[in-house]
Amino acid sequence: MSPPPDQNVPNKTVHVRSWGCQMNVYDSQRMVDLLAPLGYRPVDEAEGADIVILNTCHIREKATEKLFSELGRLKETKQAKADAGGNMILAVAGCVAQAEGPVITTRARHVDIVVGPQSYHSLPELVARASRAKGEPILMTDFPVESKFDHLPEEAAPRGVTAFLTIQEGCDKFCSFCVVPYTRGAEFSRPAADVLVEARRLALSGVRELTLLGQNVNAYHGTGTDGASWTLGRLIRSVAQIPGIERIRYTTSHPNDMDEELIAAHRDVPALMPFLHLPVQSGSDRILARMNRKHTAAEYLAVIERLRAARPDIALSSDFIVGFPGETEKDFQATLDLIEKVGFAQAYSFKYSPRPGTPASSSAEAVPEDVKSARLARVQEAILAGQMRFNRECVGQIARVLLDRAGSKTGQLHGRSPHMQSVHVAAPGHLLGQIVDVRIEDGRALSLTGTLVPTEPHGMVA
Ligand code: 5AD
Ligand code: SF4
C-alpha cells in the first residue's frame, strides 16, 4: 500500500494518458503510485488536472504526429488552468519521449517535462523542479546506471483481480524493424526475490491472475533466491506457489527463448494458463532473415510442436507485419500458409511502418502503401477466420472463467477463459473476482457467451 497522502499537502490531481503495450499500462500505474505520496490523486480528465502525463508509444506509425496533435489540444487546457490562476505541469513520458526528447521540447514549448521509460522513477523530483522553474523544460532521457525498480514505491492496491507485473525490460534482439532496443535499452531482468515480494503483495490484495511482463519476457535471467541465474520457467514455478495466485500468464516472448525449462513449466504448472502470445512476424524465411529474427518458419513451427506436446490444449497468438521492405506476393503467401498451419486462437497484424534509426527504415525496397493495405486486409481475414473457428469449437464445452469486470449489458459479467477468450455471462455482481464454470453457448469471432453452471455444494469429508 502507498502511504496516505500527507495531510498538509493540498489535494492535487494527476491525469495519465497511456498508449501502446501493457508495459506502458504498468508504467502509467507506477507513475500514479509515485505521485500519490505528494498528494496527487488520479483523475480521468486532463481538464483542470495539476499534472498531465502522456505516456507514449513509438512502436508503430505516426506516434510523433499523434503526440504533437495531443500536445496542441493540451496547450489550451494548460492555458485555461493558468487563466483560472492555477498551473498545469505537462509531462511527456514513454518511448516517444526517449526517441524524440529534444524535438519535443523545441516544438512544444509548453511541455514542462520529458522523461524516458528508464527514468520515470525521478518524477517526484522532476515535478518539484518543474514547479520551481516555470517555463524551462526538463529533459531526462538517460539510461541511468541504477535500476528504476530500486526506486519505485510499493504499488497501490490494485483495482481488480488481475494485475501486471514487470519482471524484465529492454531487448537485445535488434529485429531490423523495431525501436524497442533503442527506446527501452538493453535487456534487464529484475531479481527473483523482488518479483516474488511484489507478487505476494498483489496476491494479498486480492489478485488471482498475474501477467508477468517484459519486452522479451522469456529471455528472463534474473538472480534467483538461491543466488543462481533463474530462467522464466524457474521463476514461474516459484510464483505458482504463492497462495492466492491461481493463474499465471506472461508476455511478450521470442520463439528463440522458448527453452526446455519454460516448456516444462507449461507441462507441470497447472496455474500457467494454456495460452501463449508468440510473435512470428512473417511466414517467409527470406523476410524473417531480413527482419533479423534469427529463426525460420520451420523452427517456429517446431517450437509450437514442442509446446503442444507439453500442453496439448495450448492456444496460440501471434503478431504479423505485412509489407516489410522487399516482401513479395510469394513471401506474403508463406505468411498466410503459416497462419493456416498453426491455427491461431487470435493474432495481431500491422502494416510495416519505418521507424527512424532502425536498419529496415533505410531499405530502398519499400512496399507500396496500397499493397500493404490489401495484404493487411487479407491477413486479418485469415486471422479472423481462425479465431472464429477456435471460438466455435468451444460451443458446448465448459470453461473456467475468471470474472474480471461488469459486462456491457446489465446483469452480465465479463471474464476470461484460460485461453484468453472474452466470455460474457449472466451472473450476479457478487461473483465478480470469482472463477466460475460457464457452459459456452455461442462463439463469435471476438467473444463467447454462456451460462453459469451452478457449482455443487462441497460434500462433507468423512
Ligand atoms: N512496423 C510495424 N509493426 C511493428 N511492430 C514492431 N515494430 C513495427 C514496425 N516498425 C509490431 C511487431 C511487434 C508488435 C509489438 O508490433 O509485430 O511484435
Ligand atoms: Fe523488438 Fe521484440 Fe524484436 Fe526485441 S524481439 S527487437 S522487442 S520485435
Short mmCIF file of C-alpha atoms and ligand atoms in Angstrom, two decimals:
data_model
loop_
_atom_site.label_atom_id
_atom_site.label_comp_id
_atom_site.label_asym_id
_atom_site.label_seq_id
_atom_site.Cartn_x
_atom_site.Cartn_y
_atom_site.Cartn_z
CA MET A 1 0.00 0.00 0.00
CA SER A 2 1.21 3.52 -0.68
CA PRO A 3 1.42 5.77 2.36
CA PRO A 4 -1.63 8.03 2.72
CA PRO A 5 -1.17 11.50 1.23
CA ASP A 6 0.43 13.99 3.59
CA GLN A 7 -2.40 15.90 5.27
CA ASN A 8 -0.54 19.19 4.75
CA VAL A 9 -0.26 18.73 1.02
CA PRO A 10 -3.11 20.25 -0.93
CA ASN A 11 -5.32 17.77 -2.72
CA LYS A 12 -3.96 17.82 -6.27
CA THR A 13 -4.76 15.75 -9.32
CA VAL A 14 -2.83 13.89 -12.00
CA HIS A 15 -4.14 12.63 -15.31
CA VAL A 16 -2.13 9.95 -17.15
CA ARG A 17 -2.93 9.02 -20.72
CA SER A 18 -1.33 5.81 -21.89
CA TRP A 19 -0.70 4.48 -25.39
CA GLY A 20 0.77 1.19 -26.52
CA CYS A 21 1.72 -2.01 -24.78
CA GLN A 22 0.89 -3.48 -21.39
CA MET A 23 4.29 -2.37 -20.13
CA ASN A 24 3.12 1.20 -20.64
CA VAL A 25 -0.10 0.47 -18.74
CA TYR A 26 2.05 -0.87 -15.89
CA ASP A 27 4.39 2.15 -16.04
CA SER A 28 1.43 4.58 -16.01
CA GLN A 29 0.12 2.92 -12.86
CA ARG A 30 3.54 3.19 -11.24
CA MET A 31 3.70 6.91 -12.11
CA VAL A 32 0.41 7.37 -10.25
CA ASP A 33 1.88 5.41 -7.29
CA LEU A 34 4.98 7.65 -7.33
CA LEU A 35 2.95 10.84 -7.16
CA ALA A 36 0.40 9.64 -4.56
CA PRO A 37 2.62 10.44 -1.53
CA LEU A 38 2.92 14.01 -2.85
CA GLY A 39 -0.85 14.39 -2.62
CA TYR A 40 -1.76 13.76 -6.27
CA ARG A 41 -4.83 11.65 -6.91
CA PRO A 42 -5.55 10.19 -10.36
CA VAL A 43 -8.38 11.68 -12.43
CA ASP A 44 -9.92 10.64 -15.76
CA GLU A 45 -9.82 14.06 -17.45
CA ALA A 46 -6.94 16.33 -18.40
CA GLU A 47 -9.12 19.42 -17.92
CA GLY A 48 -8.30 21.05 -14.60
CA ALA A 49 -5.61 18.50 -13.64
CA ASP A 50 -2.44 19.75 -11.93
CA ILE A 51 -0.24 17.29 -13.79
CA VAL A 52 -0.93 15.73 -17.17
CA ILE A 53 1.35 12.89 -18.28
CA LEU A 54 1.27 11.48 -21.80
CA ASN A 55 2.84 8.02 -21.66
CA THR A 56 3.69 7.44 -25.30
CA CYS A 57 4.43 4.51 -27.58
CA HIS A 58 6.80 4.67 -30.55
CA ILE A 59 6.42 1.19 -31.97
CA ARG A 60 4.30 1.96 -34.99
CA GLU A 61 3.15 4.67 -37.35
CA LYS A 62 2.56 8.32 -36.68
CA ALA A 63 3.37 8.16 -32.97
CA THR A 64 5.12 11.52 -33.08
CA GLU A 65 2.36 13.25 -35.07
CA LYS A 66 -0.29 11.86 -32.71
CA LEU A 67 1.68 13.20 -29.77
CA PHE A 68 2.02 16.67 -31.27
CA SER A 69 -1.68 16.92 -32.08
CA GLU A 70 -2.50 15.87 -28.49
CA LEU A 71 0.02 18.43 -27.23
CA GLY A 72 -1.72 21.05 -29.40
CA ARG A 73 -5.02 20.34 -27.67
CA LEU A 74 -3.40 20.39 -24.25
CA LYS A 75 -1.94 23.85 -24.88
CA GLU A 76 -5.46 25.24 -24.49
CA THR A 77 -6.13 23.08 -21.43
CA LYS A 78 -2.95 24.38 -19.83
CA GLN A 79 -3.88 27.97 -20.71
CA ALA A 80 -7.38 27.51 -19.21
CA LYS A 81 -5.79 26.29 -15.99
CA ALA A 82 -3.46 29.31 -15.95
CA ASP A 83 -6.41 31.68 -16.60
CA ALA A 84 -8.10 30.18 -13.55
CA GLY A 85 -4.99 31.05 -11.50
CA GLY A 86 -3.52 27.52 -11.46
CA ASN A 87 -0.61 25.75 -13.09
CA MET A 88 -0.73 22.56 -15.10
CA ILE A 89 2.54 20.63 -15.38
CA LEU A 90 2.67 18.85 -18.72
CA ALA A 91 4.93 15.79 -18.99
CA VAL A 92 5.71 13.51 -21.91
CA ALA A 93 6.90 10.03 -20.91
CA GLY A 94 7.46 6.69 -22.65
CA CYS A 95 9.22 5.71 -25.85
CA VAL A 96 8.47 8.81 -27.96
CA ALA A 97 9.95 10.88 -25.13
CA GLN A 98 13.06 8.68 -25.26
CA ALA A 99 13.40 8.84 -29.05
CA GLU A 100 12.37 12.44 -29.72
CA GLY A 101 13.15 14.29 -26.47
CA PRO A 102 14.86 17.42 -27.84
CA VAL A 103 12.36 17.69 -30.74
CA ILE A 104 9.51 17.73 -28.22
CA THR A 105 10.98 20.47 -26.05
CA THR A 106 11.75 22.64 -29.10
CA ARG A 107 8.49 22.10 -30.97
CA ALA A 108 6.15 22.21 -27.97
CA ARG A 109 7.40 24.93 -25.68
CA HIS A 110 4.54 24.35 -23.22
CA VAL A 111 5.87 20.89 -22.28
CA ASP A 112 7.48 21.03 -18.83
CA ILE A 113 8.99 17.55 -18.50
CA VAL A 114 10.24 14.95 -20.97
CA VAL A 115 11.12 11.68 -19.25
CA GLY A 116 12.19 8.35 -20.75
CA PRO A 117 10.93 4.91 -19.69
CA GLN A 118 14.06 4.17 -17.65
CA SER A 119 13.99 7.42 -15.66
CA TYR A 120 10.39 7.94 -14.61
CA HIS A 121 11.19 6.97 -11.00
CA SER A 122 12.56 10.54 -10.82
CA LEU A 123 9.11 12.02 -11.47
CA PRO A 124 8.58 13.45 -7.94
CA GLU A 125 11.89 15.32 -8.21
CA LEU A 126 11.15 16.44 -11.78
CA VAL A 127 7.71 17.70 -10.76
CA ALA A 128 9.25 19.68 -7.90
CA ARG A 129 11.84 21.16 -10.28
CA ALA A 130 9.17 21.98 -12.87
CA SER A 131 7.05 23.76 -10.24
CA ARG A 132 10.03 25.98 -9.40
CA ALA A 133 11.44 26.56 -12.89
CA LYS A 134 8.28 27.55 -14.70
CA GLY A 135 8.84 27.75 -18.43
CA GLU A 136 12.20 25.90 -18.55
CA PRO A 137 11.65 22.40 -19.93
CA ILE A 138 13.35 19.50 -18.15
CA LEU A 139 14.70 16.66 -20.28
CA MET A 140 15.55 13.32 -18.63
CA THR A 141 16.22 10.59 -21.17
CA ASP A 142 19.45 8.98 -19.94
CA PHE A 143 19.68 5.29 -19.33
CA PRO A 144 20.60 5.53 -15.63
CA VAL A 145 23.13 3.13 -14.15
CA GLU A 146 20.83 2.19 -11.27
CA SER A 147 17.63 0.29 -11.94
CA LYS A 148 14.45 2.31 -11.69
CA PHE A 149 12.86 -0.70 -9.96
CA ASP A 150 15.03 0.01 -6.90
CA HIS A 151 13.46 3.45 -6.68
CA LEU A 152 9.79 2.73 -7.24
CA PRO A 153 7.43 2.77 -4.25
CA GLU A 154 5.24 -0.19 -3.37
CA GLU A 155 2.35 -0.28 -5.74
CA ALA A 156 -1.04 0.87 -4.50
CA ALA A 157 -3.69 -1.81 -4.04
CA PRO A 158 -4.77 -2.97 -7.50
CA ARG A 159 -8.29 -2.25 -8.60
CA GLY A 160 -9.16 -5.77 -9.68
CA VAL A 161 -8.36 -9.46 -9.56
CA THR A 162 -5.91 -9.35 -12.44
CA ALA A 163 -2.60 -7.49 -12.42
CA PHE A 164 0.53 -6.97 -14.47
CA LEU A 165 3.99 -7.29 -13.00
CA THR A 166 7.04 -6.16 -14.97
CA ILE A 167 9.88 -8.65 -14.48
CA GLN A 168 12.08 -7.80 -17.45
CA GLU A 169 12.71 -4.80 -19.65
CA GLY A 170 14.55 -3.92 -22.81
CA CYS A 171 15.70 -6.11 -25.64
CA ASP A 172 18.99 -7.23 -27.16
CA LYS A 173 17.48 -8.88 -30.23
CA PHE A 174 17.57 -5.92 -32.63
CA CYS A 175 14.92 -7.06 -35.10
CA SER A 176 15.58 -4.76 -38.03
CA PHE A 177 12.13 -3.07 -37.89
CA CYS A 178 11.91 -2.44 -34.15
CA VAL A 179 12.66 0.63 -32.00
CA VAL A 180 12.45 -1.15 -28.64
CA PRO A 181 16.19 -1.86 -28.24
CA TYR A 182 16.79 1.88 -28.76
CA THR A 183 13.96 3.28 -26.61
CA ARG A 184 13.89 0.74 -23.79
CA GLY A 185 17.58 -0.11 -23.86
CA ALA A 186 19.43 -3.34 -23.11
CA GLU A 187 17.83 -6.39 -21.54
CA PHE A 188 17.43 -6.22 -17.80
CA SER A 189 15.86 -8.83 -15.51
CA ARG A 190 14.63 -7.99 -12.01
CA PRO A 191 15.93 -10.22 -9.23
CA ALA A 192 13.51 -13.07 -8.46
CA ALA A 193 13.25 -12.04 -4.79
CA ASP A 194 11.88 -8.60 -5.79
CA VAL A 195 9.42 -10.17 -8.22
CA LEU A 196 8.21 -12.63 -5.58
CA VAL A 197 7.75 -9.91 -2.95
CA GLU A 198 5.67 -7.87 -5.39
CA ALA A 199 3.69 -10.95 -6.46
CA ARG A 200 2.93 -11.88 -2.83
CA ARG A 201 1.79 -8.36 -2.10
CA LEU A 202 -0.51 -8.41 -5.12
CA ALA A 203 -1.92 -11.80 -4.06
CA LEU A 204 -2.61 -10.47 -0.55
CA SER A 205 -4.55 -7.57 -2.00
CA GLY A 206 -6.83 -9.92 -3.93
CA VAL A 207 -5.09 -10.53 -7.26
CA ARG A 208 -5.78 -14.03 -8.60
CA GLU A 209 -4.32 -13.74 -12.09
CA LEU A 210 -0.85 -12.35 -12.62
CA THR A 211 0.65 -11.49 -16.00
CA LEU A 212 4.44 -11.31 -15.96
CA LEU A 213 5.58 -8.62 -18.36
CA GLY A 214 8.67 -7.91 -20.38
CA GLN A 215 9.55 -6.77 -23.90
CA ASN A 216 11.31 -10.08 -24.20
CA VAL A 217 9.95 -11.77 -21.13
CA ASN A 218 11.12 -15.30 -21.87
CA ALA A 219 14.72 -14.08 -22.09
CA TYR A 220 14.36 -13.51 -18.32
CA HIS A 221 17.56 -14.38 -16.47
CA GLY A 222 17.25 -12.72 -13.08
CA THR A 223 19.20 -13.66 -9.97
CA GLY A 224 17.27 -16.36 -8.13
CA THR A 225 16.63 -16.57 -4.39
CA ASP A 226 19.40 -19.22 -4.30
CA GLY A 227 21.90 -16.89 -5.98
CA ALA A 228 21.82 -18.80 -9.29
CA SER A 229 20.52 -17.28 -12.51
CA TRP A 230 16.85 -18.23 -12.98
CA THR A 231 15.02 -18.72 -16.24
CA LEU A 232 11.42 -17.69 -16.69
CA GLY A 233 10.33 -21.33 -16.27
CA ARG A 234 12.06 -21.48 -12.88
CA LEU A 235 10.52 -18.16 -11.80
CA ILE A 236 7.03 -19.31 -12.82
CA ARG A 237 7.37 -22.38 -10.59
CA SER A 238 8.02 -20.12 -7.61
CA VAL A 239 5.26 -17.65 -8.45
CA ALA A 240 2.83 -20.58 -8.73
CA GLN A 241 3.49 -21.45 -5.08
CA ILE A 242 2.19 -18.12 -3.81
CA PRO A 243 -1.16 -18.70 -2.09
CA GLY A 244 -3.93 -16.89 -3.94
CA ILE A 245 -2.22 -16.79 -7.35
CA GLU A 246 -4.39 -19.12 -9.38
CA ARG A 247 -3.50 -18.05 -12.87
CA ILE A 248 -0.18 -17.03 -14.41
CA ARG A 249 0.45 -15.62 -17.86
CA TYR A 250 3.49 -13.99 -19.43
CA THR A 251 4.01 -11.72 -22.42
CA THR A 252 5.76 -10.97 -24.83
CA SER A 253 8.03 -13.78 -25.93
CA HIS A 254 10.57 -14.52 -28.64
CA PRO A 255 10.50 -18.00 -30.27
CA ASN A 256 14.25 -18.47 -29.77
CA ASP A 257 13.89 -18.11 -25.99
CA MET A 258 11.32 -20.92 -25.53
CA ASP A 259 13.77 -23.09 -23.58
CA GLU A 260 13.17 -26.56 -22.11
CA GLU A 261 12.52 -25.26 -18.59
CA LEU A 262 9.78 -22.96 -19.84
CA ILE A 263 8.17 -25.65 -21.95
CA ALA A 264 8.33 -28.00 -18.96
CA ALA A 265 6.57 -25.34 -16.85
CA HIS A 266 3.72 -25.43 -19.38
CA ARG A 267 3.53 -29.18 -18.77
CA ASP A 268 3.89 -29.17 -14.98
CA VAL A 269 2.41 -25.95 -13.59
CA PRO A 270 -1.41 -26.05 -13.65
CA ALA A 271 -1.63 -22.31 -12.83
CA LEU A 272 0.27 -21.45 -16.00
CA MET A 273 -2.56 -20.78 -18.41
CA PRO A 274 -2.69 -22.72 -21.70
CA PHE A 275 -2.28 -19.65 -23.85
CA LEU A 276 0.83 -18.12 -25.36
CA HIS A 277 1.43 -14.96 -27.36
CA LEU A 278 4.43 -15.85 -29.52
CA PRO A 279 5.09 -13.31 -32.27
CA VAL A 280 6.46 -14.73 -35.53
CA GLN A 281 6.06 -11.61 -37.73
CA SER A 282 6.27 -13.46 -41.08
CA GLY A 283 5.99 -16.94 -42.56
CA SER A 284 8.71 -16.34 -45.16
CA ASP A 285 12.30 -17.36 -44.35
CA ARG A 286 13.63 -14.70 -46.70
CA ILE A 287 11.74 -11.97 -44.83
CA LEU A 288 12.49 -13.47 -41.41
CA ALA A 289 16.20 -13.27 -42.28
CA ARG A 290 15.85 -9.64 -43.37
CA MET A 291 13.96 -8.93 -40.17
CA ASN A 292 16.95 -10.35 -38.26
CA ARG A 293 14.62 -12.71 -36.41
CA LYS A 294 17.29 -15.45 -36.31
CA HIS A 295 14.78 -18.26 -36.85
CA THR A 296 12.98 -19.83 -39.79
CA ALA A 297 9.28 -20.61 -40.19
CA ALA A 298 10.05 -24.32 -39.67
CA GLU A 299 11.89 -23.56 -36.43
CA TYR A 300 8.89 -21.57 -35.22
CA LEU A 301 6.57 -24.48 -36.06
CA ALA A 302 8.92 -26.85 -34.21
CA VAL A 303 8.66 -24.69 -31.06
CA ILE A 304 4.88 -24.90 -31.32
CA GLU A 305 5.06 -28.64 -31.69
CA ARG A 306 7.15 -28.91 -28.52
CA LEU A 307 4.67 -26.69 -26.68
CA ARG A 308 1.73 -28.76 -27.86
CA ALA A 309 3.46 -31.97 -26.83
CA ALA A 310 3.90 -30.50 -23.34
CA ARG A 311 0.44 -28.92 -23.08
CA PRO A 312 -1.89 -30.28 -25.76
CA ASP A 313 -4.65 -27.71 -25.15
CA ILE A 314 -2.36 -24.69 -25.50
CA ALA A 315 -3.84 -21.88 -27.62
CA LEU A 316 -1.57 -19.58 -29.58
CA SER A 317 -1.50 -15.96 -30.53
CA SER A 318 0.99 -14.02 -32.63
CA ASP A 319 2.00 -10.73 -34.27
CA PHE A 320 2.41 -10.28 -38.01
CA ILE A 321 3.93 -7.47 -40.03
CA VAL A 322 2.84 -7.17 -43.65
CA GLY A 323 4.59 -5.13 -46.32
CA PHE A 324 8.08 -5.38 -44.84
CA PRO A 325 10.58 -3.97 -47.38
CA GLY A 326 11.10 -6.45 -50.20
CA GLU A 327 8.07 -8.62 -49.28
CA THR A 328 6.79 -10.28 -52.47
CA GLU A 329 3.41 -11.88 -53.05
CA LYS A 330 5.13 -15.25 -52.56
CA ASP A 331 6.55 -14.18 -49.19
CA PHE A 332 3.14 -12.95 -48.16
CA GLN A 333 1.56 -16.23 -49.22
CA ALA A 334 4.02 -18.02 -46.90
CA THR A 335 2.63 -15.93 -44.04
CA LEU A 336 -0.93 -16.98 -44.92
CA ASP A 337 0.23 -20.61 -45.09
CA LEU A 338 1.79 -20.39 -41.64
CA ILE A 339 -1.43 -18.93 -40.21
CA GLU A 340 -3.34 -21.84 -41.69
CA LYS A 341 -0.84 -24.41 -40.36
CA VAL A 342 -0.80 -23.14 -36.78
CA GLY A 343 -4.47 -22.27 -36.33
CA PHE A 344 -4.07 -19.27 -34.03
CA ALA A 345 -6.71 -18.55 -31.39
CA GLN A 346 -6.08 -14.86 -32.02
CA ALA A 347 -3.39 -12.63 -33.56
CA TYR A 348 -2.46 -9.04 -34.25
CA SER A 349 -1.32 -7.75 -37.62
CA PHE A 350 0.27 -4.49 -38.67
CA LYS A 351 1.40 -2.72 -41.80
CA TYR A 352 5.15 -2.26 -41.72
CA SER A 353 5.98 1.25 -40.59
CA PRO A 354 9.55 2.54 -40.96
CA ARG A 355 10.90 3.59 -37.58
CA PRO A 356 13.60 6.26 -37.67
CA GLY A 357 17.02 4.89 -36.80
CA THR A 358 16.15 1.21 -37.39
CA PRO A 359 18.08 -0.72 -40.11
CA ALA A 360 14.98 -1.62 -42.16
CA SER A 361 13.89 2.00 -42.43
CA SER A 362 16.69 2.79 -44.90
CA SER A 363 15.72 -0.01 -47.29
CA ALA A 364 15.07 1.05 -50.87
CA GLU A 365 12.56 -1.77 -51.40
CA ALA A 366 9.53 -0.25 -49.71
CA VAL A 367 6.24 -1.97 -50.48
CA PRO A 368 3.64 0.48 -51.88
CA GLU A 369 1.01 1.63 -49.39
CA ASP A 370 -1.93 0.20 -51.36
CA VAL A 371 -0.25 -3.23 -51.49
CA LYS A 372 0.35 -3.09 -47.74
CA SER A 373 -3.31 -2.21 -47.12
CA ALA A 374 -4.55 -5.03 -49.35
CA ARG A 375 -2.26 -7.55 -47.61
CA LEU A 376 -3.33 -6.33 -44.20
CA ALA A 377 -6.97 -6.91 -45.12
CA ARG A 378 -6.17 -10.44 -46.33
CA VAL A 379 -4.09 -11.37 -43.29
CA GLN A 380 -6.78 -10.04 -40.97
CA GLU A 381 -9.40 -12.05 -42.78
CA ALA A 382 -7.33 -15.22 -42.33
CA ILE A 383 -6.73 -14.46 -38.64
CA LEU A 384 -10.40 -13.72 -38.03
CA ALA A 385 -11.46 -16.94 -39.75
CA GLY A 386 -9.09 -18.93 -37.49
CA GLN A 387 -10.33 -17.07 -34.43
CA MET A 388 -13.93 -17.80 -35.38
CA ARG A 389 -13.10 -21.49 -35.84
CA PHE A 390 -11.36 -21.64 -32.50
CA ASN A 391 -14.25 -19.95 -30.68
CA ARG A 392 -16.91 -22.06 -32.40
CA GLU A 393 -15.16 -25.23 -31.25
CA CYS A 394 -15.73 -24.11 -27.68
CA VAL A 395 -19.52 -24.17 -28.00
CA GLY A 396 -20.97 -26.88 -25.79
CA GLN A 397 -17.86 -27.03 -23.59
CA ILE A 398 -17.50 -25.82 -20.04
CA ALA A 399 -14.88 -23.14 -19.49
CA ARG A 400 -13.35 -21.97 -16.19
CA VAL A 401 -13.85 -18.23 -16.34
CA LEU A 402 -12.31 -15.57 -14.11
CA LEU A 403 -14.95 -12.86 -13.84
CA ASP A 404 -13.00 -9.63 -14.01
CA ARG A 405 -15.46 -6.80 -14.68
CA ALA A 406 -19.04 -5.80 -15.29
CA GLY A 407 -20.36 -6.77 -18.72
CA SER A 408 -21.66 -4.33 -21.30
CA LYS A 409 -25.28 -5.42 -20.64
CA THR A 410 -26.94 -5.13 -17.25
CA GLY A 411 -26.96 -8.37 -15.33
CA GLN A 412 -23.93 -9.60 -17.27
CA LEU A 413 -20.35 -10.04 -16.13
CA HIS A 414 -17.25 -10.28 -18.32
CA GLY A 415 -14.49 -12.77 -17.77
CA ARG A 416 -11.57 -14.57 -19.40
CA SER A 417 -11.26 -18.23 -20.22
CA PRO A 418 -7.91 -19.96 -19.67
CA HIS A 419 -7.38 -19.41 -23.42
CA MET A 420 -7.76 -15.64 -23.00
CA GLN A 421 -11.16 -15.52 -24.72
CA SER A 422 -13.60 -12.82 -23.63
CA VAL A 423 -16.64 -14.50 -22.10
CA HIS A 424 -19.98 -12.79 -21.39
CA VAL A 425 -22.24 -14.46 -18.88
CA ALA A 426 -25.41 -13.54 -16.97
CA ALA A 427 -24.25 -13.59 -13.36
CA PRO A 428 -24.89 -11.70 -10.10
CA GLY A 429 -22.41 -8.94 -9.25
CA HIS A 430 -21.19 -10.67 -6.08
CA LEU A 431 -19.44 -13.27 -8.27
CA LEU A 432 -17.04 -10.62 -9.59
CA GLY A 433 -13.49 -11.80 -8.91
CA GLN A 434 -14.51 -15.47 -8.76
CA ILE A 435 -13.53 -18.30 -11.08
CA VAL A 436 -16.74 -19.97 -12.22
CA ASP A 437 -17.78 -22.70 -14.65
CA VAL A 438 -19.54 -21.40 -17.74
CA ARG A 439 -21.27 -23.51 -20.35
CA ILE A 440 -20.39 -21.91 -23.70
CA GLU A 441 -23.45 -21.42 -25.86
CA ASP A 442 -22.28 -19.09 -28.58
CA GLY A 443 -18.89 -18.41 -30.14
CA ARG A 444 -18.27 -15.32 -32.25
CA ALA A 445 -15.02 -14.02 -33.71
CA LEU A 446 -14.26 -11.77 -30.74
CA SER A 447 -16.05 -13.34 -27.79
CA LEU A 448 -18.01 -16.18 -26.27
CA THR A 449 -21.30 -16.15 -24.41
CA GLY A 450 -22.50 -18.75 -21.99
CA THR A 451 -24.48 -19.56 -18.88
CA LEU A 452 -23.31 -20.12 -15.37
CA VAL A 453 -23.02 -23.75 -14.32
CA PRO A 454 -24.22 -23.98 -10.72
CA THR A 455 -21.45 -25.42 -8.56
CA GLU A 456 -22.32 -28.42 -6.41
CA PRO A 457 -22.02 -27.69 -2.73
CA HIS A 458 -18.86 -29.37 -1.45
CA GLY A 459 -19.64 -32.67 0.29
CA MET A 460 -18.51 -33.30 3.84
CA VAL A 461 -15.30 -35.22 4.11
CA ALA A 462 -15.95 -38.32 6.16
N1 5AD B 1 6.12 -1.67 -38.11
C1 5AD B 1 5.01 -2.43 -37.93
N2 5AD B 1 4.82 -3.21 -36.85
C2 5AD B 1 5.79 -3.22 -35.93
N3 5AD B 1 5.90 -3.88 -34.76
C3 5AD B 1 7.05 -3.55 -34.18
N4 5AD B 1 7.72 -2.66 -34.93
C4 5AD B 1 6.96 -2.45 -36.03
C5 5AD B 1 7.12 -1.66 -37.19
N5 5AD B 1 8.19 -0.93 -37.40
C6 5AD B 1 4.91 -4.85 -34.31
C7 5AD B 1 5.52 -6.26 -34.21
C8 5AD B 1 5.65 -6.45 -32.73
C9 5AD B 1 4.47 -5.67 -32.22
C10 5AD B 1 4.52 -5.31 -30.76
O1 5AD B 1 4.46 -4.51 -33.01
O2 5AD B 1 4.62 -7.18 -34.77
O3 5AD B 1 5.61 -7.82 -32.35
FE1 SF4 B 2 11.51 -5.60 -30.94
FE2 SF4 B 2 10.54 -7.93 -29.97
FE3 SF4 B 2 12.45 -7.93 -31.88
FE4 SF4 B 2 13.06 -7.15 -29.37
S1 SF4 B 2 12.39 -9.21 -30.03
S2 SF4 B 2 13.68 -6.13 -31.26
S3 SF4 B 2 11.15 -6.10 -28.77
S4 SF4 B 2 10.33 -7.16 -32.06
#
